Every structure is written in C-alpha cells, then in structure tokens.
Amino acid sequence: MTDSTRQTQQPTTDTEASSYQPPVPTEAVRPESFTKRVVRDTFRRWGARIGIAWVGFVFLLAVFAPVLANSMPLLAKTQDRGIHSPMWDWADAIDITLFVALLLMIGLFAIGKRMSTARKFLILFAGIAGALTLGILFKGTPDDLPRYTEYRNALASGEAEWVVDAPIAFSPRDNRTDRDPDEEYRFLSSDSDHWLGTDRNGRDVLSSLIHASRIALGIGFVAVGISLFIGVIIGGLMGYFSGIVDILGMRLVEIFEAIPALFLLLTFVAFYGGNLYVIMVILGLLGWPGFARFTRAEFLKARAQDYVQAGHALGLPLHSILFRHMLPNSLAPILVTAGFGIAGAILG
C-alpha cells in the first residue's frame, strides 16, 4: 500500500474524525490439527460411519449387558429387605468399570476443546484403572453362581411383593436343564421368553450373545492395546536411531515371533485354567512384533522429512519429535494393522 493510498483512508474533516473507528484486528485462525483432519476425512466415508456405529452399538451392549439380560431382577421389593436391586448385589468389578468408562467418555466428550486430547486419554485411563481397582476391592467377583430361582420362587410364594425383570430375564449361565431336570428346556425355539431360543443346556442364546460382546471387546481392545503400546515404542526407537538399536530391536522381534502363541495359550490353560484376563495379556505380549515392524518402517521414512529436521533445529526434546510429530504422520498402516489384530485376538 502506498503513502497516497494511506492518506486517502484517513478522515479529512472534523465530523469524519469524530465518527472514525479504526478497524478491529481479526483473531488469528488456528490451523486444523492432524487428528481433527484425520477424523473429518474418515467420517466422510459411509463405510467408516457404519463401522464406527456398529462398534459403538456393541460397546453399549457390553456396558448395559446386566441391565438387558439378567436372571436377577433390576428392582425387587421383599418382606425382609424392602426395595433393593438384586442386579447391583451381584454386580462385579467389570460391571462397575464399564459403567464408569461410559460416564467418563460422555463427560470428556462434553468438555470438548477445553482440554487436550492427551489429557483426556490420561483421565480416561486413570478413571478406568481406579474403578477396576475399587471394584475388585469392594465388590469382586462372586465365588459361586447366583441363585437364579431365588426371586422367582419368592414372587411365587408371596415373599416378594413385586419385581422388575430385565428385558431378557435370563443370565448367560442360567442353566435351566440342570435346575429343572424334569422339564425340557433344551433347544427351545424362539418364543416370548427366549427370543432366539435355547442351547443344549437350556441357556438363553440371546443372553449369551449380549454378554459375549464383553469378551469380544475385552480381548480385542486390551490385547491389541498392549501390543500397540509396546510395538510403537520399540518400533519407533528402532526406526529413529537405526544402527545398533535397530539391530538389537530386530533380534528381539524375531525372538518373540518364533514363540507359537497358540501352543503357549494351550499350555497355560492346561496348567492354570482358562483365566480370560491372563489370556488377554499373553496375546498382547506376543502380538507386538507386527506393530513394531510397521512403526520401524514408517519412522525410517519419516526421519529424513523436513519437519523432523526442523524439530531438531528448534531444539525440541526427543519424545516430542518421536510421539508428537513423527507418530501422527505414521499412523495409517499402524491403525490398519490394529484393526486386523483385534479380529485375530478374538479368533485366538
């Protein structure tokens, strides 16, 4: 802009000078973050929307499984205890943890931009870990199977004034054939009580499907989460430093890849029983080499990029260069591998 142009924009008379207001500087627009750009581009595709919606639906089934399918009533009024919740009496640590996780996710989503994504994940992880610990300490898991007929008999005998049953009034372990051997409950067809019929032990099929969503999500996300955490760290260090670090890391990868996961799981189950949580940990500890290989390859490619060199020139710390700048730009193949890893962990 020339001096003459500036002079023409200034007020020329006293009246114009009194009413003149200088232009208000506009606020600088912050650039869109990489995470927001990836989420926006992902949700443009209908396939991604349907997939995320289905995962969310299964997650809701897992969280509200005791409310949807339970032999214990949601509420009951008896002569000795008054109004109480048998479902809550038999809730375990997993039930509490899933409810807390859902509430935390809703609360963090409502906060929106007022908190960084990393801090949200930290709060979510801490809340889930705390809820699980408190649930184990104060609730635990019942040592014996619930008395599935207790409230049905109480209602029939008049000891219970009323009960509010779940939409599917059968737990997945409610074995009606063993409880009532004189009645035939095996392989019943669909009816008003059993929406998808029963299996060979007289257990409700739909109730088993709803509660199985917990096992599927637990094995998939916990096992792959452990593998992803270990694989990204080791693979990132191998790809960034190269040299002797890369050589030692690849030898470690080859050692773990040589361990047959299926035979190790069978051996553990034969000696120590089928503890589902230990199986998740074993699958997670044996599944990280694939993530490490992909992360290593992406970091080897990214270390020569201009933004990494700029980070070095600015004096950024190592963890910031690795996990704040290089990792987000290397996530695409890692997330694809994680999707297949969840399916593989559930199958295993």
PDB file of N, CA and C in Angstrom, residues 16 24 44 57 79 108 131 136 150 161 172 184-185 188 195 223 228 239 247 249 257 261 273 302 307 314 316 340:
ATOM      1  N   GLU A  16     -15.850  13.651  10.197  1.00  0.00           N
ATOM      2  CA  GLU A  16     -15.398  12.302   9.906  1.00  0.00           C
ATOM      3  C   GLU A  16     -14.426  11.804  10.969  1.00  0.00           C
ATOM      4  N   VAL A  24     -10.887  -3.219  13.619  1.00  0.00           N
ATOM      5  CA  VAL A  24     -10.552  -4.163  14.692  1.00  0.00           C
ATOM      6  C   VAL A  24      -9.768  -5.317  14.086  1.00  0.00           C
ATOM      7  N   ARG A  44     -16.123 -38.924   6.379  1.00  0.00           N
ATOM      8  CA  ARG A  44     -16.753 -38.629   5.100  1.00  0.00           C
ATOM      9  C   ARG A  44     -17.214 -39.898   4.394  1.00  0.00           C
ATOM     10  N   PHE A  57     -22.397 -49.594  19.028  1.00  0.00           N
ATOM     11  CA  PHE A  57     -23.547 -50.389  19.447  1.00  0.00           C
ATOM     12  C   PHE A  57     -23.117 -51.592  20.277  1.00  0.00           C
ATOM     13  N   GLN A  79     -40.124 -58.810  51.750  1.00  0.00           N
ATOM     14  CA  GLN A  79     -40.538 -58.541  53.118  1.00  0.00           C
ATOM     15  C   GLN A  79     -39.356 -58.285  54.044  1.00  0.00           C
ATOM     16  N   LEU A 108     -15.971 -36.422  29.089  1.00  0.00           N
ATOM     17  CA  LEU A 108     -14.854 -35.867  28.333  1.00  0.00           C
ATOM     18  C   LEU A 108     -15.295 -35.362  26.969  1.00  0.00           C
ATOM     19  N   ALA A 131     -11.496 -47.380  38.859  1.00  0.00           N
ATOM     20  CA  ALA A 131     -12.773 -48.076  39.024  1.00  0.00           C
ATOM     21  C   ALA A 131     -12.573 -49.584  39.104  1.00  0.00           C
ATOM     22  N   ILE A 136     -12.667 -54.401  42.373  1.00  0.00           N
ATOM     23  CA  ILE A 136     -12.085 -55.665  42.857  1.00  0.00           C
ATOM     24  C   ILE A 136     -12.009 -55.687  44.371  1.00  0.00           C
ATOM     25  N   GLU A 150     -34.095 -67.723  43.033  1.00  0.00           N
ATOM     26  CA  GLU A 150     -34.460 -67.175  44.337  1.00  0.00           C
ATOM     27  C   GLU A 150     -35.638 -66.213  44.240  1.00  0.00           C
ATOM     28  N   GLU A 161     -43.133 -58.842  47.006  1.00  0.00           N
ATOM     29  CA  GLU A 161     -44.358 -58.182  46.575  1.00  0.00           C
ATOM     30  C   GLU A 161     -44.334 -57.932  45.062  1.00  0.00           C
ATOM     31  N   PRO A 172     -26.573 -65.476  31.154  1.00  0.00           N
ATOM     32  CA  PRO A 172     -25.966 -66.435  30.219  1.00  0.00           C
ATOM     33  C   PRO A 172     -25.589 -67.753  30.870  1.00  0.00           C
ATOM     34  N   GLU A 184     -38.227 -79.942  29.915  1.00  0.00           N
ATOM     35  CA  GLU A 184     -37.412 -79.946  28.703  1.00  0.00           C
ATOM     36  C   GLU A 184     -37.181 -78.511  28.243  1.00  0.00           C
ATOM     37  N   TYR A 185     -35.947 -78.037  28.476  1.00  0.00           N
ATOM     38  CA  TYR A 185     -35.576 -76.684  28.084  1.00  0.00           C
ATOM     39  C   TYR A 185     -34.530 -76.675  26.974  1.00  0.00           C
ATOM     40  N   LEU A 188     -35.025 -75.056  22.690  1.00  0.00           N
ATOM     41  CA  LEU A 188     -36.348 -74.470  22.501  1.00  0.00           C
ATOM     42  C   LEU A 188     -36.306 -73.488  21.335  1.00  0.00           C
ATOM     43  N   TRP A 195     -35.991 -65.210  23.065  1.00  0.00           N
ATOM     44  CA  TRP A 195     -36.181 -64.579  21.760  1.00  0.00           C
ATOM     45  C   TRP A 195     -35.453 -65.324  20.650  1.00  0.00           C
ATOM     46  N   ALA A 223      -5.907 -56.751  24.396  1.00  0.00           N
ATOM     47  CA  ALA A 223      -4.741 -57.422  23.813  1.00  0.00           C
ATOM     48  C   ALA A 223      -4.061 -56.533  22.777  1.00  0.00           C
ATOM     49  N   LEU A 228      -0.021 -52.706  20.806  1.00  0.00           N
ATOM     50  CA  LEU A 228       0.208 -51.413  20.161  1.00  0.00           C
ATOM     51  C   LEU A 228       1.148 -50.549  20.983  1.00  0.00           C
ATOM     52  N   GLY A 239      13.371 -47.356  14.373  1.00  0.00           N
ATOM     53  CA  GLY A 239      13.364 -46.587  13.142  1.00  0.00           C
ATOM     54  C   GLY A 239      14.064 -45.246  13.268  1.00  0.00           C
ATOM     55  N   ILE A 247      19.417 -53.078  15.172  1.00  0.00           N
ATOM     56  CA  ILE A 247      19.856 -54.477  15.127  1.00  0.00           C
ATOM     57  C   ILE A 247      19.366 -55.235  16.358  1.00  0.00           C
ATOM     58  N   GLY A 249      16.888 -54.418  18.344  1.00  0.00           N
ATOM     59  CA  GLY A 249      15.429 -54.475  18.329  1.00  0.00           C
ATOM     60  C   GLY A 249      14.903 -55.537  17.383  1.00  0.00           C
ATOM     61  N   GLU A 257       8.610 -63.439  17.619  1.00  0.00           N
ATOM     62  CA  GLU A 257       7.871 -64.022  16.503  1.00  0.00           C
ATOM     63  C   GLU A 257       8.042 -65.530  16.437  1.00  0.00           C
ATOM     64  N   ALA A 261       2.140 -68.731  19.615  1.00  0.00           N
ATOM     65  CA  ALA A 261       1.153 -68.196  20.566  1.00  0.00           C
ATOM     66  C   ALA A 261       0.096 -69.231  20.927  1.00  0.00           C
ATOM     67  N   GLY A 273      -5.634 -73.077  34.048  1.00  0.00           N
ATOM     68  CA  GLY A 273      -7.040 -72.797  33.807  1.00  0.00           C
ATOM     69  C   GLY A 273      -7.229 -71.646  32.833  1.00  0.00           C
ATOM     70  N   ALA A 302      10.219 -41.365   7.802  1.00  0.00           N
ATOM     71  CA  ALA A 302       9.897 -40.017   8.280  1.00  0.00           C
ATOM     72  C   ALA A 302      11.104 -39.279   8.850  1.00  0.00           C
ATOM     73  N   TYR A 307      10.068 -31.735   8.347  1.00  0.00           N
ATOM     74  CA  TYR A 307       9.521 -31.318   9.642  1.00  0.00           C
ATOM     75  C   TYR A 307      10.320 -31.923  10.797  1.00  0.00           C
ATOM     76  N   LEU A 314      14.967 -26.584  15.985  1.00  0.00           N
ATOM     77  CA  LEU A 314      14.307 -25.805  17.039  1.00  0.00           C
ATOM     78  C   LEU A 314      14.652 -26.298  18.435  1.00  0.00           C
ATOM     79  N   LEU A 316      13.671 -29.254  19.852  1.00  0.00           N
ATOM     80  CA  LEU A 316      12.589 -29.985  20.510  1.00  0.00           C
ATOM     81  C   LEU A 316      13.124 -31.231  21.193  1.00  0.00           C
ATOM     82  N   PHE A 340      -6.957 -55.434  12.006  1.00  0.00           N
ATOM     83  CA  PHE A 340      -6.825 -56.871  11.792  1.00  0.00           C
ATOM     84  C   PHE A 340      -6.383 -57.595  13.066  1.00  0.00           C
TER      85      PHE A 340
END
